[in-house]
PDB file of C-alpha atoms in Angstrom:
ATOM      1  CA  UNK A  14      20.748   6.823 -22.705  1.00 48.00           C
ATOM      2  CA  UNK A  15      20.984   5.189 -19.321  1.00 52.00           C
ATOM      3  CA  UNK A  16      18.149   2.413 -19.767  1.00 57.00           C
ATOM      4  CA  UNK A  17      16.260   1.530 -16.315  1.00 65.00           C
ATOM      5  CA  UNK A  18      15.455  -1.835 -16.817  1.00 76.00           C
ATOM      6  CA  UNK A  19      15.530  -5.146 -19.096  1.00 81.00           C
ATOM      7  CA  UNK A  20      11.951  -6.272 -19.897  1.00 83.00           C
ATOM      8  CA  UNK A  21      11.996  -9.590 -21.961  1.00 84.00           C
ATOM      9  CA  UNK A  22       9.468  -9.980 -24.335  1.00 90.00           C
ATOM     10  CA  UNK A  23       7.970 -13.107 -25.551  1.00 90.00           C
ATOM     11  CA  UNK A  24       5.921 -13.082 -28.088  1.00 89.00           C
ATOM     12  CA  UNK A  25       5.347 -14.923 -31.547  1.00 88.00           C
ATOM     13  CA  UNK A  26       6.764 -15.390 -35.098  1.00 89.00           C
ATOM     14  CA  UNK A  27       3.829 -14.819 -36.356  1.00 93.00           C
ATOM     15  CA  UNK A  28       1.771 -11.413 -36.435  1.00 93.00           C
ATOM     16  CA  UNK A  29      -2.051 -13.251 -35.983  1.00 91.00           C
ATOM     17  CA  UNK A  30      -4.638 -12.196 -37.779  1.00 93.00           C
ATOM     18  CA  UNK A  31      -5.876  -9.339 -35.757  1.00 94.00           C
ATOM     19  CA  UNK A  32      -4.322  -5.661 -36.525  1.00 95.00           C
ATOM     20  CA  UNK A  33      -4.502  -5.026 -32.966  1.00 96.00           C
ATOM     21  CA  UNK A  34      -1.573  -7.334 -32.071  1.00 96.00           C
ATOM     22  CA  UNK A  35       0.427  -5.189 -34.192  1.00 97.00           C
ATOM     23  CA  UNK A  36      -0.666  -2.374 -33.511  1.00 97.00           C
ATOM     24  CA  UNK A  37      -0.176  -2.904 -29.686  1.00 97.00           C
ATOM     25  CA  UNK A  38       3.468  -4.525 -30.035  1.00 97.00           C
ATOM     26  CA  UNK A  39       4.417  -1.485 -31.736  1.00 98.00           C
ATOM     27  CA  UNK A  40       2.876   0.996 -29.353  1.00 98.00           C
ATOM     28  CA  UNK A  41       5.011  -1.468 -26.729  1.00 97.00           C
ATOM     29  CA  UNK A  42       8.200  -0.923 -28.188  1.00 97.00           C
ATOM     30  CA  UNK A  43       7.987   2.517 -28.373  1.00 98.00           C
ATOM     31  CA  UNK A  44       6.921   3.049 -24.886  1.00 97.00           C
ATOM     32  CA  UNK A  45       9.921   0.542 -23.784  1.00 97.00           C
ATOM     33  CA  UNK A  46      12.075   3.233 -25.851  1.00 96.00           C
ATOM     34  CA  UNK A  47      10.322   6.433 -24.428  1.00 96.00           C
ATOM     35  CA  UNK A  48      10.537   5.149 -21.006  1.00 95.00           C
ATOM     36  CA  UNK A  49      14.127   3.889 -20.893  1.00 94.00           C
ATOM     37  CA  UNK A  50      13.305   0.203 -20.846  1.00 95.00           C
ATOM     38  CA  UNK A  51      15.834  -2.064 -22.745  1.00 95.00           C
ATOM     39  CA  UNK A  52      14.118  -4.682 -24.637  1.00 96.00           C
ATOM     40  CA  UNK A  53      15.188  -8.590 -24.312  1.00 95.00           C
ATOM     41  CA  UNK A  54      13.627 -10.557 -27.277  1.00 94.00           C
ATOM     42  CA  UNK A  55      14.172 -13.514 -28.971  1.00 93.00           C
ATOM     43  CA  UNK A  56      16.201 -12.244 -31.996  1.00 93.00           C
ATOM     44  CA  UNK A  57      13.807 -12.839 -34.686  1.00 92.00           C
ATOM     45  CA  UNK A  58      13.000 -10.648 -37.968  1.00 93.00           C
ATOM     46  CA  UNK A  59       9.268 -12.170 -38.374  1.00 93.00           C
ATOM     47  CA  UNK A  60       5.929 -11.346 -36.615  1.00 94.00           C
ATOM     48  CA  UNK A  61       5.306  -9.569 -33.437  1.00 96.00           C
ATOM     49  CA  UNK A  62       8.904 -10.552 -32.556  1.00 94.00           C
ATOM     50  CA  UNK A  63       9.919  -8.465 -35.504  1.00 95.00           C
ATOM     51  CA  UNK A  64       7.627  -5.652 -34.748  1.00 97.00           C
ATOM     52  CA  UNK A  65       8.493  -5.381 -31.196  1.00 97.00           C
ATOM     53  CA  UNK A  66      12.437  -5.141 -32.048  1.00 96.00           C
ATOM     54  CA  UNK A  67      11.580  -2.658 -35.106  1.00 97.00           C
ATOM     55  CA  UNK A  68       9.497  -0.117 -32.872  1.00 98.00           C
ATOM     56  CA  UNK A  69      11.820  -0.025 -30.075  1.00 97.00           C
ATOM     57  CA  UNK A  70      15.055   0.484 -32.671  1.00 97.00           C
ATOM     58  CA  UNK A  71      12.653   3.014 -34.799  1.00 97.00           C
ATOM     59  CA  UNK A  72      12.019   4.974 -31.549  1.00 98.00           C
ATOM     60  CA  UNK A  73      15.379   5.196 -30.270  1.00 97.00           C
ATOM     61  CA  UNK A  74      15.195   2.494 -27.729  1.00 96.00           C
ATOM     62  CA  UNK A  75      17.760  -0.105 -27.345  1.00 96.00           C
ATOM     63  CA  UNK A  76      17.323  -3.923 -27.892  1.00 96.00           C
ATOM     64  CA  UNK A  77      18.948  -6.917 -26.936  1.00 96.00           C
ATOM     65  CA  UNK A  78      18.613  -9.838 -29.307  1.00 95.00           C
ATOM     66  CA  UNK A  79      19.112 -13.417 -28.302  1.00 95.00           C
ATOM     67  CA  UNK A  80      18.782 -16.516 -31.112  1.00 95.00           C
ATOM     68  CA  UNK A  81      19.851 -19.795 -31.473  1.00 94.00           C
ATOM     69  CA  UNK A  82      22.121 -20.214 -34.166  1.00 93.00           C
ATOM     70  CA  UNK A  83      19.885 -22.870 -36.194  1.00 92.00           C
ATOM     71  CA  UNK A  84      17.573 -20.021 -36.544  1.00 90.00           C
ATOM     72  CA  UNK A  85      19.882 -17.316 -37.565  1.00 88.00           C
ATOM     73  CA  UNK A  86      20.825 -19.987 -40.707  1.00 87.00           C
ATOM     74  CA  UNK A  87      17.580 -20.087 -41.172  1.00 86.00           C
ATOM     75  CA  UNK A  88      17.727 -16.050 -42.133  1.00 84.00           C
ATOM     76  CA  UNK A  89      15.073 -15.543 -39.991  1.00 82.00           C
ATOM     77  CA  UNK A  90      16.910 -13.312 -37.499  1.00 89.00           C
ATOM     78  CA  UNK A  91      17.070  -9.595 -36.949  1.00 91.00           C
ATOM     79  CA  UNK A  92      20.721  -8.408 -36.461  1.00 91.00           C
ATOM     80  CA  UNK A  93      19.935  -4.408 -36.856  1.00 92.00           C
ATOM     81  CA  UNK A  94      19.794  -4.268 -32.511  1.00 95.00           C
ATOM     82  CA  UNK A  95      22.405  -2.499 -30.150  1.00 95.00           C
ATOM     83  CA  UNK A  96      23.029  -5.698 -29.272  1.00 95.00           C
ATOM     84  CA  UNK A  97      23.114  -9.297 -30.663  1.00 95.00           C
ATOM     85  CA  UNK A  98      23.582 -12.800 -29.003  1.00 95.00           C
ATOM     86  CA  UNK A  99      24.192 -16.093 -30.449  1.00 96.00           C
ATOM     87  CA  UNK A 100      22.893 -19.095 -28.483  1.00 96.00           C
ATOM     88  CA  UNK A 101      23.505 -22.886 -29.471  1.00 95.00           C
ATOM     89  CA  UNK A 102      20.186 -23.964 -28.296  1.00 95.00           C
ATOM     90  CA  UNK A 103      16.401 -23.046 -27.443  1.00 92.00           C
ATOM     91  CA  UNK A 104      17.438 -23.546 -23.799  1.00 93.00           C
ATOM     92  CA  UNK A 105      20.232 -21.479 -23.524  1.00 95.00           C
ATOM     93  CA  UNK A 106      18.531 -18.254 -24.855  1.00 93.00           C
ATOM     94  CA  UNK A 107      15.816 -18.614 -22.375  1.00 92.00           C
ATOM     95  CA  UNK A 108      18.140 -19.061 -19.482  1.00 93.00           C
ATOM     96  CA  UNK A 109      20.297 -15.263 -21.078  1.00 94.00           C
ATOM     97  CA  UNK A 110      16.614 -13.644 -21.112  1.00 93.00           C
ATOM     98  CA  UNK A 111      15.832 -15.173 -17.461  1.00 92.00           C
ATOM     99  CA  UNK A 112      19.855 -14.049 -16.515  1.00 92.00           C
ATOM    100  CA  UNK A 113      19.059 -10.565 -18.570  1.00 93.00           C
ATOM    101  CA  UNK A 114      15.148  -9.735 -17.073  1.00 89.00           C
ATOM    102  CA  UNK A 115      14.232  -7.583 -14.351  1.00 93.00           C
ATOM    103  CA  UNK A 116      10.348  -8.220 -15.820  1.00 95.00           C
ATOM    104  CA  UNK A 117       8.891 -10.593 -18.843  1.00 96.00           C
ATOM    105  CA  UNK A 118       5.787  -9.399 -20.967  1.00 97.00           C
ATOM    106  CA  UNK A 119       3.981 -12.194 -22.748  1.00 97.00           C
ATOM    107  CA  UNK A 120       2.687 -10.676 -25.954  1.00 97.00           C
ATOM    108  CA  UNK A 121       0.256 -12.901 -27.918  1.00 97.00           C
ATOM    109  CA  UNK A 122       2.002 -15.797 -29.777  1.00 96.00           C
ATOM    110  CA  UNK A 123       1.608 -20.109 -30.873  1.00 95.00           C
ATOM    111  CA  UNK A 124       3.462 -22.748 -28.943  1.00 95.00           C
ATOM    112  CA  UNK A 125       6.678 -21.529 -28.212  1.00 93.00           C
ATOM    113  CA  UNK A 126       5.075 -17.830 -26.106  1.00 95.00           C
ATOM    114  CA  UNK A 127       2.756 -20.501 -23.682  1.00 96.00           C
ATOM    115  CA  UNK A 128       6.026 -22.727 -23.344  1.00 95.00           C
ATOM    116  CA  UNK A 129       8.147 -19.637 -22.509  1.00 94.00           C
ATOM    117  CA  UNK A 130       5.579 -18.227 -20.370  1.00 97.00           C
ATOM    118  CA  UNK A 131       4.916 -21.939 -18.646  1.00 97.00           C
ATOM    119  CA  UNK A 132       8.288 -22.329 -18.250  1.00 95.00           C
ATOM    120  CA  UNK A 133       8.489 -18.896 -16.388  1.00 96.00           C
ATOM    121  CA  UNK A 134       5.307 -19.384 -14.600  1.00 97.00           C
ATOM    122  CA  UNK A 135       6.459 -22.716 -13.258  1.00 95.00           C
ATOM    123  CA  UNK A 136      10.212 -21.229 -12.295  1.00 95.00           C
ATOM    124  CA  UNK A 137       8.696 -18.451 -10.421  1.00 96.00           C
ATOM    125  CA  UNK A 138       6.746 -20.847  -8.578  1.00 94.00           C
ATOM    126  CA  UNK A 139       9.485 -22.948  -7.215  1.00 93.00           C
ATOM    127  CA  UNK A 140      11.413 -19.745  -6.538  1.00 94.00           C
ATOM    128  CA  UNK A 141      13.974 -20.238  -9.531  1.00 93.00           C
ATOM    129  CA  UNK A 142      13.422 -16.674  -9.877  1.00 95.00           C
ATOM    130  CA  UNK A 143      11.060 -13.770  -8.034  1.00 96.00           C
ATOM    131  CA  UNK A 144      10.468 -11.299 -11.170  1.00 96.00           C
ATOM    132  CA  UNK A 145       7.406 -10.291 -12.456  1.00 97.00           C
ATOM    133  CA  UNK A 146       5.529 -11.698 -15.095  1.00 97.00           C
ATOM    134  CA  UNK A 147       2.552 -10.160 -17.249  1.00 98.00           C
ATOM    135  CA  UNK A 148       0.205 -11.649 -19.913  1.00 98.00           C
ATOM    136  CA  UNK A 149      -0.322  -8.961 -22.513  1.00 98.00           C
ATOM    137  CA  UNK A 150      -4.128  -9.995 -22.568  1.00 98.00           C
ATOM    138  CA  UNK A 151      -4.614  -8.077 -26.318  1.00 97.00           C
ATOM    139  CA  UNK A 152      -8.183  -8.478 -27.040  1.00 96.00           C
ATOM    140  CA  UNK A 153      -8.627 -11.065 -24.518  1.00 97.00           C
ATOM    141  CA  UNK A 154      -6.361 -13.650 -26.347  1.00 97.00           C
ATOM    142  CA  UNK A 155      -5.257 -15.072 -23.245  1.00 98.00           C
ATOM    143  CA  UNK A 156      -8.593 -15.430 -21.208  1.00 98.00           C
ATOM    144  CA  UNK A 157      -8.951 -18.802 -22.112  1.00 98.00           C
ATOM    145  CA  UNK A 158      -5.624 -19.738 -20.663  1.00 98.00           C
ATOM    146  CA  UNK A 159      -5.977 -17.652 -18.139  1.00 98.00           C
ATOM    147  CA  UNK A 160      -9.211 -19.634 -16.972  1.00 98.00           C
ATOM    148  CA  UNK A 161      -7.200 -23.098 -17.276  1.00 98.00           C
ATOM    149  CA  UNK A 162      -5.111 -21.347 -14.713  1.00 98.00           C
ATOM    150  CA  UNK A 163      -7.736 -20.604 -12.683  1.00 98.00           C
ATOM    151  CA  UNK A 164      -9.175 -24.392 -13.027  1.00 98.00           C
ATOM    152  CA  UNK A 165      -6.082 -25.934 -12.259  1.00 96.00           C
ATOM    153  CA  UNK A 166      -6.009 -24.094  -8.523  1.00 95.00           C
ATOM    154  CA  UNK A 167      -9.548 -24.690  -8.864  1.00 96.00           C
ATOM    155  CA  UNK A 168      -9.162 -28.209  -8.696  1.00 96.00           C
ATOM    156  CA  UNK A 169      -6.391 -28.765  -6.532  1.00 93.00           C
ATOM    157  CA  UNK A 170      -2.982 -28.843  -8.709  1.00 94.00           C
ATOM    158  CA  UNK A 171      -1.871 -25.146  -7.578  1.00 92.00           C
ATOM    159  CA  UNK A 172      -2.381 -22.901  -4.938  1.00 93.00           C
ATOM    160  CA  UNK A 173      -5.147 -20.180  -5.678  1.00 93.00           C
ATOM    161  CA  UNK A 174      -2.162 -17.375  -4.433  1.00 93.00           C
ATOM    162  CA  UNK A 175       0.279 -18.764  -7.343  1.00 94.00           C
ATOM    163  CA  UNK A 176      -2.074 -16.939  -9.570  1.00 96.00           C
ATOM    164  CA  UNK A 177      -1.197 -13.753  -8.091  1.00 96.00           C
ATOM    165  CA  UNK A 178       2.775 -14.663  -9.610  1.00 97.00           C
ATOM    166  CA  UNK A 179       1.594 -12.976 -13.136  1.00 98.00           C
ATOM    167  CA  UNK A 180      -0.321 -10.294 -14.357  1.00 98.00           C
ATOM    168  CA  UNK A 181      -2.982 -10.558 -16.520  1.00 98.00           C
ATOM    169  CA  UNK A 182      -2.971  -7.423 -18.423  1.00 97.00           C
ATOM    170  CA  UNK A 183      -4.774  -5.965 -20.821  1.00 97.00           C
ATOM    171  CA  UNK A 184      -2.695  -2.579 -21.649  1.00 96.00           C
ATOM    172  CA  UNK A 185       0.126  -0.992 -20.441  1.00 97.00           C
ATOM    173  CA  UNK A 186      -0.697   0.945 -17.489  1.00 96.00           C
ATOM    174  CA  UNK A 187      -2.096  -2.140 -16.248  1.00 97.00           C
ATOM    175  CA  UNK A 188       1.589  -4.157 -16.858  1.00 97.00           C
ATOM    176  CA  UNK A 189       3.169  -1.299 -15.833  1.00 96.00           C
ATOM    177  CA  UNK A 190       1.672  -0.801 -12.369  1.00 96.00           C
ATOM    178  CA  UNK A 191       1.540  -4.801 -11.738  1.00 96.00           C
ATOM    179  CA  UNK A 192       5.494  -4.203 -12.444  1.00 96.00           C
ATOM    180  CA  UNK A 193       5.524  -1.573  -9.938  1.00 95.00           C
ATOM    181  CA  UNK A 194       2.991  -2.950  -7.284  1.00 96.00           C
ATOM    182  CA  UNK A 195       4.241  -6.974  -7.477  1.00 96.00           C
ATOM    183  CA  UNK A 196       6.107  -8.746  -4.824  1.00 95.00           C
ATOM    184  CA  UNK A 197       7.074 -12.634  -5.262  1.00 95.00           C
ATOM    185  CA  UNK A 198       5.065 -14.412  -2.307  1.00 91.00           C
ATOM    186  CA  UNK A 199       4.736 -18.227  -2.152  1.00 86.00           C
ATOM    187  CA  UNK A 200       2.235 -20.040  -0.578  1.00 79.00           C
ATOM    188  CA  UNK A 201       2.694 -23.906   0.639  1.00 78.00           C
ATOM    189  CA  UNK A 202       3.136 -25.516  -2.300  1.00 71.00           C
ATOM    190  CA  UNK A 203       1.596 -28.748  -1.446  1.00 66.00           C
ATOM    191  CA  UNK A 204      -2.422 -28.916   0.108  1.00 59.00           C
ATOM    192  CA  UNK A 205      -2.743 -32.670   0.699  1.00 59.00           C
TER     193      UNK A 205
END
């Protein structure tokens, strides 16, 4: 299998409380697998995380998993991938998945997914890096940050075009073809 591409996931520990975020991150890792996409995730045996890594093995996708190592003595990571990686910190793993990505889907998640995706966001926007990033919008569970976005060019903190340096989508045809259709362009940072 020659895989295409590397498309980090973030996404949480947790599954939610919906079946739908499931469901979806399972129908995502088999269409990474069908579709020749290498999955980049955070290691982890628990949640979406888990399910993402599962679907894509179970399909006969590979995966890429990256962990600290104070969470792999924790037991709480998922060594069953094609390939596994062993940070020493938090940090470190993001900067492998940011070394690793050609793309990053944000699948629904707690505090660690909006720091990940932040941190992303905010990279992109000072030209740290020019890939594509999409919010995996399940059910609307990011509209909410999505409008605080929105507010914060709004009222002056961001230029209204740095919205246009994610996707906000809401299945995968819609990631898919911001993947294909996105090009990095940033606007004068600074207004006033």
């Amino acid at each position: 299998m020659n895989t295409k591409y590397h498309r980090p996931v973030f996404c949480g520990s947790n599954s939610g409380l919906d079946p739908a975020f499931s469901d979806k991150t399972v129908a995502l890792g088999q269409y990474l697998a069908a579709n020749d996409y290498q999955l980049v995730y955070g290691g982890g045996d628990h949640g979406l995380m888990g399910k993402v890594a599962k679907a894509t093995m179970d399909a006969g996708g590979r995966v890429i998993g990256i962990i600290p190592h104070f969470l792999v003595a924790r037991e709480l990571a998922f060594k069953d991938v094609t390939t596994f990686i062993e940070t020493r910190t938090m940090t470190e793993r993001k900067e492998k998945m940011l070394h690793l990505a050609d793309a990053f889907i944000v699948l629904p998640g707690g505090f660690g997914t909006f720091e990940e995706f932040l941190q992303m966001l905010s990279w992109s926007q000072m030209d740290i890096h020019q890939k594509p990033i999409a919010l995996y919008n399940i059910d609307g569970f990011y509209d909410d940050l999505v409008a605080m976005l929105q507010k914060t060019a709004d009222l002056g903190f961001a230029p209204e075009a740095n919205l246009d340096l994610f996707i906000n989508g809401h299945d995968l045809d819609e990631i898919f073809a911001g993947f294909h259709d996105f090009k990095h362009v940033l606007p004068p940072k600074y207004t006033n």
